[in-house]
Amino acid sequence: MKEKPPDDARIRHILDAKKPTMNKTIFPILLLLVFISCKETLPDNTVRVDSPDKNISASIFLLNGGVPAYTVSYDGKTVIDTSTLGFEFKDMPPLTGNMELVATETGGENVTWEMPWGEQRKVVNNYSELLIQMKEIPAPNRLLNLRFRVYDDGLGFRMEFPEQPAMQEVVIMDENTQFKLTGDHTCWWIPGDWDIYEHLYNTTKFSEIDAIAKRNHPDLAQSYIPENAVNTPVTMRTADGLHLSFHEAALVDYADMTLKVDKEHLTMQSELVGSDRLGYKVKRSLPFTTPWRTIQISEDAKGLLASRLILNLNEPSKLDDVSWFKPKKYVGIWWEMHLNKSTWDMASGRHGATTENAKRYIDFAAANNITGVLVEGWNTGWEHWIGFEDREGVFDFVTPYPDYNLEEVVRYGREKGVDLIMHHETSAAPRTYEQQLDTAYALMQKLGIHSVKTGYVGKIIPKGEYHHGQWMVNHYQKVIETAAKYQVAVNAHEPIKDTGLRRTWPNFISREGMRGQEFNAWASDGGNPPEHLPIVAFTRMLGGPFDFTPGIFHIKLKPYKEKNQINTTLAQQLALYVVIYSPIEMAADLPEHYENQPAFQFIRDVGVDWEKTEVLDGEVGDFVTIARQEKGTGNWFVGSITDENSRNITINFDFLEKGVQYKAAIYKDGPNAHWNDNPTDISIEEATITRSDELEFRLAPGGGLAISLMKVE
Ligand code: NOJ
Ligand code: CA
């Protein structure tokens, strides 16, 4: 038995947790390491690390045969049962057993850091750490380390390959990290697709997960689902009501981890995204570490949403200053193409990106407290976009179509206080894009354009690569790092999933990586059902910001689309500006659809960068209510959305500042509102609200609620 930490260390720990900001304290001392010999079920060699509040414990041990394994418990109850870890390599025996423990080291940290933009300004990063050094018993005595960080809201662990004589480079054929569940949990999942995350979420028991059934989706230009696996974040609820979400943090120079489903043993095992071209999953020189494998744990659904574990597991920012990027609302030449009112290409004769049209959007933005305009289809190449195999060298990121005067649009925008957002659709030809990165970003820098939306529609060229494999992970990373040199912030569509890298690279502002609003314009399956976003909030959104593009007012889409519509009420479209977090939020509809719409006032008013976030309530797949305080003004905004079921919610306004009155504008579903039958029935009321108020609201089926709370000085 190792000694318990001395009491004064414990007290210092508690005091440090209460210090307000930037008081960095590292605990190199033996704080939480306990060798357990008393617990019968775990082997004698078990080492354990507990969360600062002692609720979560990870136990790590070697099974018979020297197989590394771990368990996780919450409040004394096992939540992850004995799960093994290991690797398979090319041209080298696997590292799946025959290991011995060499040494352990404990540590931890309790610091508060600041986000340049985000859901909140200050983030507490408080964890206990355990490093386990292992060695292969027979020659060549390869070394492998495990590092566990346990937080009050979950844990992360990663495998570390230290520098060593026996291995200089590894070619990983697969990583075999297991997560053994303790029951047949209810799961919210999308298939483990190697090319795209734009699937609808499924709600099933773990034993009913069937990803293969989702192959060949007619609306996905790229999709490859080799196994019955799920993508992360995958969120679960146990029979006891505990919420778990599995994901990864800091995915750098490695392949995306999908989780293969073993129904019989209630176990998930990592299945890395591969490359048919290269014939392996990951190639790395030593030393290196895998991304963090994460498990967020919370007694309720809203706790998952409040967790900043994924961000905390990423490295601090590598950029000294990102003040050149300002969080913003934006409009753009975009929805009109998805409605087929205009086109990206010029040959159709209905080109959307003309100088005149761009100026119309700029005028609209300037008049409505919106500071960004996105213009898609501005550059040559679109005649040769979807459906073409030979897309290498087609798109050019510096040459505008002849009816679009880029310089003039930038100048006009500047005059009106509106920034242009650049658009680079790569058509999944990353090599063409990489060749042009410097020229494209140099042009943007010259014009003073600080953000770009990128896109990767189609199968990756070269053939045999997938959007989520190591080769593409490295491409997305190269884009971010190059963009940073030119003071460019990136919003990637068809991206690699978000694993919290915005902490390290705060110019990675947003991305898609889920089924966005655009599906409502053209999906052959009727678009996103009302439960879509109440699931996304507790799954995809745990990864980080996403560019959903809310704010469609013209819900039935007529006359542009006869068979499609938005499957929410108008009030829900407003609520999304608060519920969905992104430092760029689009007002996606056509300017003419916002004319004479009193509800548009909410979009004019709503903040887009936050001092604080309070998750008030929610259940995965049913509803969620979030309040956010705007940075700088102290104003609050509340958003609530529900699935296809109507429900009453009670909001306790005790998050508001003491002694302050707020002038509230309440945008709620009208008495007859219904996502399908009467989506635009909305009622707007004014009220004075203080922190002692508690109010009840009714959300219509597919409905929502949006409240702005402006401080009365
Ligand atoms: C797919 C993106 O998600 C969408 O927003 C964009 O308009 C098209 N690609 C064209 O780049
Ligand atoms: Ca539901």
PDB file of C-alpha atoms in Angstrom, residues 199-433:
ATOM      1  CA  HIS A 199     -25.923  10.828 -41.108  1.00  0.00           C
ATOM      2  CA  LEU A 200     -29.082  11.080 -39.085  1.00  0.00           C
ATOM      3  CA  TYR A 201     -28.618   9.897 -35.520  1.00  0.00           C
ATOM      4  CA  ASN A 202     -30.159   6.600 -34.468  1.00  0.00           C
ATOM      5  CA  THR A 203     -31.540   5.860 -31.007  1.00  0.00           C
ATOM      6  CA  THR A 204     -31.207   2.169 -30.158  1.00  0.00           C
ATOM      7  CA  LYS A 205     -29.981  -0.176 -27.509  1.00  0.00           C
ATOM      8  CA  PHE A 206     -26.287  -0.979 -27.872  1.00  0.00           C
ATOM      9  CA  SER A 207     -27.193  -4.531 -28.938  1.00  0.00           C
ATOM     10  CA  GLU A 208     -29.313  -3.102 -31.764  1.00  0.00           C
ATOM     11  CA  ILE A 209     -26.676  -0.946 -33.437  1.00  0.00           C
ATOM     12  CA  ASP A 210     -26.607  -1.727 -37.146  1.00  0.00           C
ATOM     13  CA  ALA A 211     -24.356   0.658 -39.051  1.00  0.00           C
ATOM     14  CA  ILE A 212     -24.223  -1.525 -42.144  1.00  0.00           C
ATOM     15  CA  ALA A 213     -27.917  -0.888 -42.783  1.00  0.00           C
ATOM     16  CA  LYS A 214     -27.010   2.770 -43.391  1.00  0.00           C
ATOM     17  CA  ARG A 215     -24.709   2.084 -46.335  1.00  0.00           C
ATOM     18  CA  ASN A 216     -25.464   3.627 -49.735  1.00  0.00           C
ATOM     19  CA  HIS A 217     -27.289   6.737 -48.607  1.00  0.00           C
ATOM     20  CA  PRO A 218     -28.563   8.418 -51.788  1.00  0.00           C
ATOM     21  CA  ASP A 219     -27.710  11.955 -50.623  1.00  0.00           C
ATOM     22  CA  LEU A 220     -24.103  11.407 -49.625  1.00  0.00           C
ATOM     23  CA  ALA A 221     -21.570  12.072 -52.373  1.00  0.00           C
ATOM     24  CA  GLN A 222     -19.042  10.141 -50.328  1.00  0.00           C
ATOM     25  CA  SER A 223     -19.671   7.459 -47.757  1.00  0.00           C
ATOM     26  CA  TYR A 224     -17.772   4.350 -46.803  1.00  0.00           C
ATOM     27  CA  ILE A 225     -18.908   2.167 -43.933  1.00  0.00           C
ATOM     28  CA  PRO A 226     -16.751  -0.954 -43.755  1.00  0.00           C
ATOM     29  CA  GLU A 227     -17.823  -2.344 -40.382  1.00  0.00           C
ATOM     30  CA  ASN A 228     -20.577  -2.329 -37.829  1.00  0.00           C
ATOM     31  CA  ALA A 229     -18.973   0.596 -36.048  1.00  0.00           C
ATOM     32  CA  VAL A 230     -20.074   3.999 -34.797  1.00  0.00           C
ATOM     33  CA  ASN A 231     -18.465   7.374 -35.073  1.00  0.00           C
ATOM     34  CA  THR A 232     -17.732   9.494 -32.075  1.00  0.00           C
ATOM     35  CA  PRO A 233     -18.985  11.311 -30.098  1.00  0.00           C
ATOM     36  CA  VAL A 234     -21.359   8.454 -29.303  1.00  0.00           C
ATOM     37  CA  THR A 235     -23.572   9.147 -26.304  1.00  0.00           C
ATOM     38  CA  MET A 236     -25.261   6.615 -24.025  1.00  0.00           C
ATOM     39  CA  ARG A 237     -27.579   6.430 -21.061  1.00  0.00           C
ATOM     40  CA  THR A 238     -27.378   3.531 -18.636  1.00  0.00           C
ATOM     41  CA  ALA A 239     -30.372   1.923 -16.967  1.00  0.00           C
ATOM     42  CA  ASP A 240     -29.439   3.928 -13.835  1.00  0.00           C
ATOM     43  CA  GLY A 241     -29.663   7.179 -15.780  1.00  0.00           C
ATOM     44  CA  LEU A 242     -25.915   7.809 -15.935  1.00  0.00           C
ATOM     45  CA  HIS A 243     -24.814   9.536 -19.142  1.00  0.00           C
ATOM     46  CA  LEU A 244     -21.630   8.551 -20.973  1.00  0.00           C
ATOM     47  CA  SER A 245     -20.124   9.951 -24.137  1.00  0.00           C
ATOM     48  CA  PHE A 246     -17.139   8.453 -25.959  1.00  0.00           C
ATOM     49  CA  HIS A 247     -14.938  10.561 -28.199  1.00  0.00           C
ATOM     50  CA  GLU A 248     -11.321  11.578 -28.701  1.00  0.00           C
ATOM     51  CA  ALA A 249      -9.315  14.738 -28.097  1.00  0.00           C
ATOM     52  CA  ALA A 250      -6.375  16.237 -29.991  1.00  0.00           C
ATOM     53  CA  LEU A 251      -6.539  14.153 -33.155  1.00  0.00           C
ATOM     54  CA  VAL A 252      -3.216  15.097 -34.780  1.00  0.00           C
ATOM     55  CA  ASP A 253      -1.141  13.034 -37.253  1.00  0.00           C
ATOM     56  CA  TYR A 254      -3.225   9.926 -36.605  1.00  0.00           C
ATOM     57  CA  ALA A 255      -6.380   8.317 -38.013  1.00  0.00           C
ATOM     58  CA  ASP A 256      -9.906   9.049 -36.771  1.00  0.00           C
ATOM     59  CA  MET A 257     -11.103   6.426 -34.294  1.00  0.00           C
ATOM     60  CA  THR A 258     -14.400   4.725 -35.028  1.00  0.00           C
ATOM     61  CA  LEU A 259     -15.722   2.194 -32.498  1.00  0.00           C
ATOM     62  CA  LYS A 260     -16.534  -1.309 -33.622  1.00  0.00           C
ATOM     63  CA  VAL A 261     -19.559  -2.815 -31.964  1.00  0.00           C
ATOM     64  CA  ASP A 262     -19.359  -6.251 -30.353  1.00  0.00           C
ATOM     65  CA  LYS A 263     -22.966  -6.799 -29.329  1.00  0.00           C
ATOM     66  CA  GLU A 264     -22.400 -10.142 -27.675  1.00  0.00           C
ATOM     67  CA  HIS A 265     -19.763  -8.835 -25.260  1.00  0.00           C
ATOM     68  CA  LEU A 266     -21.250  -5.325 -24.979  1.00  0.00           C
ATOM     69  CA  THR A 267     -17.859  -4.009 -26.005  1.00  0.00           C
ATOM     70  CA  MET A 268     -16.628  -1.310 -28.350  1.00  0.00           C
ATOM     71  CA  GLN A 269     -13.166  -1.551 -29.836  1.00  0.00           C
ATOM     72  CA  SER A 270     -11.287   1.144 -31.727  1.00  0.00           C
ATOM     73  CA  GLU A 271     -11.292   0.673 -35.486  1.00  0.00           C
ATOM     74  CA  LEU A 272      -9.057   3.327 -36.993  1.00  0.00           C
ATOM     75  CA  VAL A 273      -9.915   4.784 -40.374  1.00  0.00           C
ATOM     76  CA  GLY A 274      -7.593   3.300 -42.963  1.00  0.00           C
ATOM     77  CA  SER A 275      -6.126   3.976 -46.350  1.00  0.00           C
ATOM     78  CA  ASP A 276      -6.590   1.490 -49.199  1.00  0.00           C
ATOM     79  CA  ARG A 277      -3.856   3.317 -51.053  1.00  0.00           C
ATOM     80  CA  LEU A 278      -1.244   2.943 -48.326  1.00  0.00           C
ATOM     81  CA  GLY A 279      -2.501  -0.309 -46.818  1.00  0.00           C
ATOM     82  CA  TYR A 280      -2.191   0.731 -43.176  1.00  0.00           C
ATOM     83  CA  LYS A 281      -3.911   2.921 -40.609  1.00  0.00           C
ATOM     84  CA  VAL A 282      -1.133   5.081 -39.161  1.00  0.00           C
ATOM     85  CA  LYS A 283       2.574   5.598 -39.762  1.00  0.00           C
ATOM     86  CA  ARG A 284       4.582   7.511 -37.155  1.00  0.00           C
ATOM     87  CA  SER A 285       8.159   8.045 -36.094  1.00  0.00           C
ATOM     88  CA  LEU A 286       8.872   7.732 -32.387  1.00  0.00           C
ATOM     89  CA  PRO A 287       8.385   9.396 -29.993  1.00  0.00           C
ATOM     90  CA  PHE A 288       4.672  10.091 -30.457  1.00  0.00           C
ATOM     91  CA  THR A 289       1.383   9.787 -28.619  1.00  0.00           C
ATOM     92  CA  THR A 290      -2.060   8.699 -29.759  1.00  0.00           C
ATOM     93  CA  PRO A 291      -4.957  11.142 -29.445  1.00  0.00           C
ATOM     94  CA  TRP A 292      -6.734  11.041 -26.077  1.00  0.00           C
ATOM     95  CA  ARG A 293      -9.500   8.464 -25.849  1.00  0.00           C
ATOM     96  CA  THR A 294     -12.220  10.196 -23.847  1.00  0.00           C
ATOM     97  CA  ILE A 295     -15.190   9.196 -21.746  1.00  0.00           C
ATOM     98  CA  GLN A 296     -17.399  11.986 -20.450  1.00  0.00           C
ATOM     99  CA  ILE A 297     -19.500  10.935 -17.480  1.00  0.00           C
ATOM    100  CA  SER A 298     -22.429  12.787 -15.996  1.00  0.00           C
ATOM    101  CA  GLU A 299     -25.441  12.022 -13.865  1.00  0.00           C
ATOM    102  CA  ASP A 300     -27.622  14.056 -16.185  1.00  0.00           C
ATOM    103  CA  ALA A 301     -27.654  14.959 -19.846  1.00  0.00           C
ATOM    104  CA  LYS A 302     -26.983  18.621 -19.238  1.00  0.00           C
ATOM    105  CA  GLY A 303     -23.728  17.797 -17.442  1.00  0.00           C
ATOM    106  CA  LEU A 304     -22.348  16.390 -20.694  1.00  0.00           C
ATOM    107  CA  LEU A 305     -23.015  19.700 -22.405  1.00  0.00           C
ATOM    108  CA  ALA A 306     -21.357  21.708 -19.666  1.00  0.00           C
ATOM    109  CA  SER A 307     -18.190  19.569 -19.792  1.00  0.00           C
ATOM    110  CA  ARG A 308     -15.030  21.138 -21.247  1.00  0.00           C
ATOM    111  CA  LEU A 309     -13.003  17.926 -20.987  1.00  0.00           C
ATOM    112  CA  ILE A 310     -12.293  17.662 -24.720  1.00  0.00           C
ATOM    113  CA  LEU A 311     -10.882  21.197 -24.816  1.00  0.00           C
ATOM    114  CA  ASN A 312      -8.894  20.720 -21.637  1.00  0.00           C
ATOM    115  CA  LEU A 313      -7.138  17.680 -23.078  1.00  0.00           C
ATOM    116  CA  ASN A 314      -5.798  19.769 -25.945  1.00  0.00           C
ATOM    117  CA  GLU A 315      -2.571  21.754 -25.796  1.00  0.00           C
ATOM    118  CA  PRO A 316      -2.714  25.483 -25.030  1.00  0.00           C
ATOM    119  CA  SER A 317      -2.847  27.912 -27.933  1.00  0.00           C
ATOM    120  CA  LYS A 318       0.069  28.127 -30.329  1.00  0.00           C
ATOM    121  CA  LEU A 319      -1.138  31.502 -31.597  1.00  0.00           C
ATOM    122  CA  ASP A 320      -0.245  34.550 -29.535  1.00  0.00           C
ATOM    123  CA  ASP A 321      -2.919  36.719 -31.008  1.00  0.00           C
ATOM    124  CA  VAL A 322      -6.111  35.882 -32.864  1.00  0.00           C
ATOM    125  CA  SER A 323      -7.733  39.252 -32.338  1.00  0.00           C
ATOM    126  CA  TRP A 324      -7.838  39.566 -36.124  1.00  0.00           C
ATOM    127  CA  PHE A 325     -10.697  37.070 -36.053  1.00  0.00           C
ATOM    128  CA  LYS A 326     -13.929  38.478 -34.665  1.00  0.00           C
ATOM    129  CA  PRO A 327     -16.845  36.140 -33.924  1.00  0.00           C
ATOM    130  CA  LYS A 328     -19.663  37.147 -36.238  1.00  0.00           C
ATOM    131  CA  LYS A 329     -23.095  36.633 -37.638  1.00  0.00           C
ATOM    132  CA  TYR A 330     -23.118  36.342 -41.390  1.00  0.00           C
ATOM    133  CA  VAL A 331     -25.392  36.108 -44.396  1.00  0.00           C
ATOM    134  CA  GLY A 332     -24.432  34.909 -47.817  1.00  0.00           C
ATOM    135  CA  ILE A 333     -24.920  33.817 -51.370  1.00  0.00           C
ATOM    136  CA  TRP A 334     -25.561  30.262 -50.314  1.00  0.00           C
ATOM    137  CA  TRP A 335     -29.143  29.208 -49.517  1.00  0.00           C
ATOM    138  CA  GLU A 336     -30.231  30.465 -52.929  1.00  0.00           C
ATOM    139  CA  MET A 337     -28.065  27.783 -54.541  1.00  0.00           C
ATOM    140  CA  HIS A 338     -29.371  25.089 -52.241  1.00  0.00           C
ATOM    141  CA  LEU A 339     -32.904  26.176 -53.217  1.00  0.00           C
ATOM    142  CA  ASN A 340     -31.793  26.152 -56.846  1.00  0.00           C
ATOM    143  CA  LYS A 341     -32.830  29.761 -57.249  1.00  0.00           C
ATOM    144  CA  SER A 342     -29.340  30.415 -58.592  1.00  0.00           C
ATOM    145  CA  THR A 343     -26.248  28.289 -59.239  1.00  0.00           C
ATOM    146  CA  TRP A 344     -22.574  28.173 -58.239  1.00  0.00           C
ATOM    147  CA  ASP A 345     -21.463  27.897 -61.865  1.00  0.00           C
ATOM    148  CA  MET A 346     -21.785  30.650 -64.431  1.00  0.00           C
ATOM    149  CA  ALA A 347     -22.626  28.524 -67.454  1.00  0.00           C
ATOM    150  CA  SER A 348     -26.203  27.975 -66.237  1.00  0.00           C
ATOM    151  CA  GLY A 349     -27.014  31.635 -66.867  1.00  0.00           C
ATOM    152  CA  ARG A 350     -28.276  31.885 -63.261  1.00  0.00           C
ATOM    153  CA  HIS A 351     -25.000  32.664 -61.525  1.00  0.00           C
ATOM    154  CA  GLY A 352     -25.492  33.646 -57.872  1.00  0.00           C
ATOM    155  CA  ALA A 353     -22.104  35.218 -57.140  1.00  0.00           C
ATOM    156  CA  THR A 354     -22.327  38.430 -59.110  1.00  0.00           C
ATOM    157  CA  THR A 355     -20.917  41.749 -57.914  1.00  0.00           C
ATOM    158  CA  GLU A 356     -24.412  43.181 -57.793  1.00  0.00           C
ATOM    159  CA  ASN A 357     -25.865  40.326 -55.760  1.00  0.00           C
ATOM    160  CA  ALA A 358     -22.944  40.405 -53.329  1.00  0.00           C
ATOM    161  CA  LYS A 359     -23.565  44.137 -52.776  1.00  0.00           C
ATOM    162  CA  ARG A 360     -27.239  43.383 -52.104  1.00  0.00           C
ATOM    163  CA  TYR A 361     -26.219  40.980 -49.306  1.00  0.00           C
ATOM    164  CA  ILE A 362     -23.684  43.493 -47.967  1.00  0.00           C
ATOM    165  CA  ASP A 363     -26.375  46.180 -47.805  1.00  0.00           C
ATOM    166  CA  PHE A 364     -28.676  43.793 -45.997  1.00  0.00           C
ATOM    167  CA  ALA A 365     -25.970  42.785 -43.511  1.00  0.00           C
ATOM    168  CA  ALA A 366     -24.969  46.386 -42.813  1.00  0.00           C
ATOM    169  CA  ALA A 367     -28.566  47.332 -42.090  1.00  0.00           C
ATOM    170  CA  ASN A 368     -29.064  44.483 -39.640  1.00  0.00           C
ATOM    171  CA  ASN A 369     -26.094  44.262 -37.243  1.00  0.00           C
ATOM    172  CA  ILE A 370     -24.504  41.437 -39.259  1.00  0.00           C
ATOM    173  CA  THR A 371     -20.809  41.740 -40.012  1.00  0.00           C
ATOM    174  CA  GLY A 372     -20.023  38.937 -42.475  1.00  0.00           C
ATOM    175  CA  VAL A 373     -20.999  37.972 -46.009  1.00  0.00           C
ATOM    176  CA  LEU A 374     -20.115  34.598 -47.510  1.00  0.00           C
ATOM    177  CA  VAL A 375     -19.986  34.356 -51.285  1.00  0.00           C
ATOM    178  CA  GLU A 376     -19.953  30.858 -52.792  1.00  0.00           C
ATOM    179  CA  GLY A 377     -19.451  30.226 -56.505  1.00  0.00           C
ATOM    180  CA  TRP A 378     -17.196  33.277 -56.960  1.00  0.00           C
ATOM    181  CA  ASN A 379     -14.259  31.438 -58.529  1.00  0.00           C
ATOM    182  CA  THR A 380     -13.830  29.494 -61.748  1.00  0.00           C
ATOM    183  CA  GLY A 381     -14.207  25.711 -61.807  1.00  0.00           C
ATOM    184  CA  TRP A 382     -17.808  25.075 -60.762  1.00  0.00           C
ATOM    185  CA  GLU A 383     -18.830  23.820 -64.208  1.00  0.00           C
ATOM    186  CA  HIS A 384     -16.697  20.792 -63.400  1.00  0.00           C
ATOM    187  CA  TRP A 385     -17.770  20.047 -59.838  1.00  0.00           C
ATOM    188  CA  ILE A 386     -20.171  17.301 -58.692  1.00  0.00           C
ATOM    189  CA  GLY A 387     -20.142  14.066 -60.672  1.00  0.00           C
ATOM    190  CA  PHE A 388     -16.685  14.486 -62.199  1.00  0.00           C
ATOM    191  CA  GLU A 389     -13.890  12.038 -61.459  1.00  0.00           C
ATOM    192  CA  ASP A 390     -11.059  14.221 -62.783  1.00  0.00           C
ATOM    193  CA  ARG A 391     -11.239  17.091 -60.321  1.00  0.00           C
ATOM    194  CA  GLU A 392      -7.530  17.640 -59.835  1.00  0.00           C
ATOM    195  CA  GLY A 393      -6.510  21.135 -60.969  1.00  0.00           C
ATOM    196  CA  VAL A 394     -10.102  22.214 -61.672  1.00  0.00           C
ATOM    197  CA  PHE A 395     -10.730  24.743 -58.937  1.00  0.00           C
ATOM    198  CA  ASP A 396      -8.707  27.879 -58.798  1.00  0.00           C
ATOM    199  CA  PHE A 397      -8.736  29.896 -55.593  1.00  0.00           C
ATOM    200  CA  VAL A 398      -7.619  33.233 -56.966  1.00  0.00           C
ATOM    201  CA  THR A 399      -9.537  33.694 -60.234  1.00  0.00           C
ATOM    202  CA  PRO A 400     -13.048  35.148 -60.005  1.00  0.00           C
ATOM    203  CA  TYR A 401     -15.705  34.603 -62.642  1.00  0.00           C
ATOM    204  CA  PRO A 402     -15.921  37.595 -65.001  1.00  0.00           C
ATOM    205  CA  ASP A 403     -19.212  38.836 -63.490  1.00  0.00           C
ATOM    206  CA  TYR A 404     -17.713  39.014 -59.993  1.00  0.00           C
ATOM    207  CA  ASN A 405     -15.357  41.844 -59.109  1.00  0.00           C
ATOM    208  CA  LEU A 406     -13.678  40.560 -55.957  1.00  0.00           C
ATOM    209  CA  GLU A 407     -11.756  43.767 -55.165  1.00  0.00           C
ATOM    210  CA  GLU A 408     -14.840  45.889 -55.625  1.00  0.00           C
ATOM    211  CA  VAL A 409     -16.943  43.644 -53.378  1.00  0.00           C
ATOM    212  CA  VAL A 410     -14.274  43.777 -50.652  1.00  0.00           C
ATOM    213  CA  ARG A 411     -14.039  47.567 -50.966  1.00  0.00           C
ATOM    214  CA  TYR A 412     -17.812  47.976 -50.824  1.00  0.00           C
ATOM    215  CA  GLY A 413     -18.065  45.720 -47.788  1.00  0.00           C
ATOM    216  CA  ARG A 414     -15.342  47.610 -45.964  1.00  0.00           C
ATOM    217  CA  GLU A 415     -17.137  50.892 -46.600  1.00  0.00           C
ATOM    218  CA  LYS A 416     -20.202  49.391 -44.889  1.00  0.00           C
ATOM    219  CA  GLY A 417     -18.372  47.649 -42.040  1.00  0.00           C
ATOM    220  CA  VAL A 418     -18.961  44.171 -43.447  1.00  0.00           C
ATOM    221  CA  ASP A 419     -16.208  41.547 -43.935  1.00  0.00           C
ATOM    222  CA  LEU A 420     -16.192  39.120 -46.778  1.00  0.00           C
ATOM    223  CA  ILE A 421     -15.929  35.414 -45.929  1.00  0.00           C
ATOM    224  CA  MET A 422     -13.906  33.617 -48.592  1.00  0.00           C
ATOM    225  CA  HIS A 423     -15.011  30.274 -50.014  1.00  0.00           C
ATOM    226  CA  HIS A 424     -12.715  27.456 -51.148  1.00  0.00           C
ATOM    227  CA  GLU A 425     -14.506  24.337 -52.380  1.00  0.00           C
ATOM    228  CA  THR A 426     -11.681  21.856 -52.965  1.00  0.00           C
ATOM    229  CA  SER A 427     -13.982  19.162 -54.434  1.00  0.00           C
ATOM    230  CA  ALA A 428     -11.959  16.726 -52.315  1.00  0.00           C
ATOM    231  CA  ALA A 429      -8.789  17.281 -54.337  1.00  0.00           C
ATOM    232  CA  PRO A 430      -6.535  18.208 -51.407  1.00  0.00           C
ATOM    233  CA  ARG A 431      -3.295  18.112 -53.432  1.00  0.00           C
ATOM    234  CA  THR A 432      -4.609  20.807 -55.777  1.00  0.00           C
ATOM    235  CA  TYR A 433      -5.578  22.862 -52.734  1.00  0.00           C
TER     236      TYR A 433
END
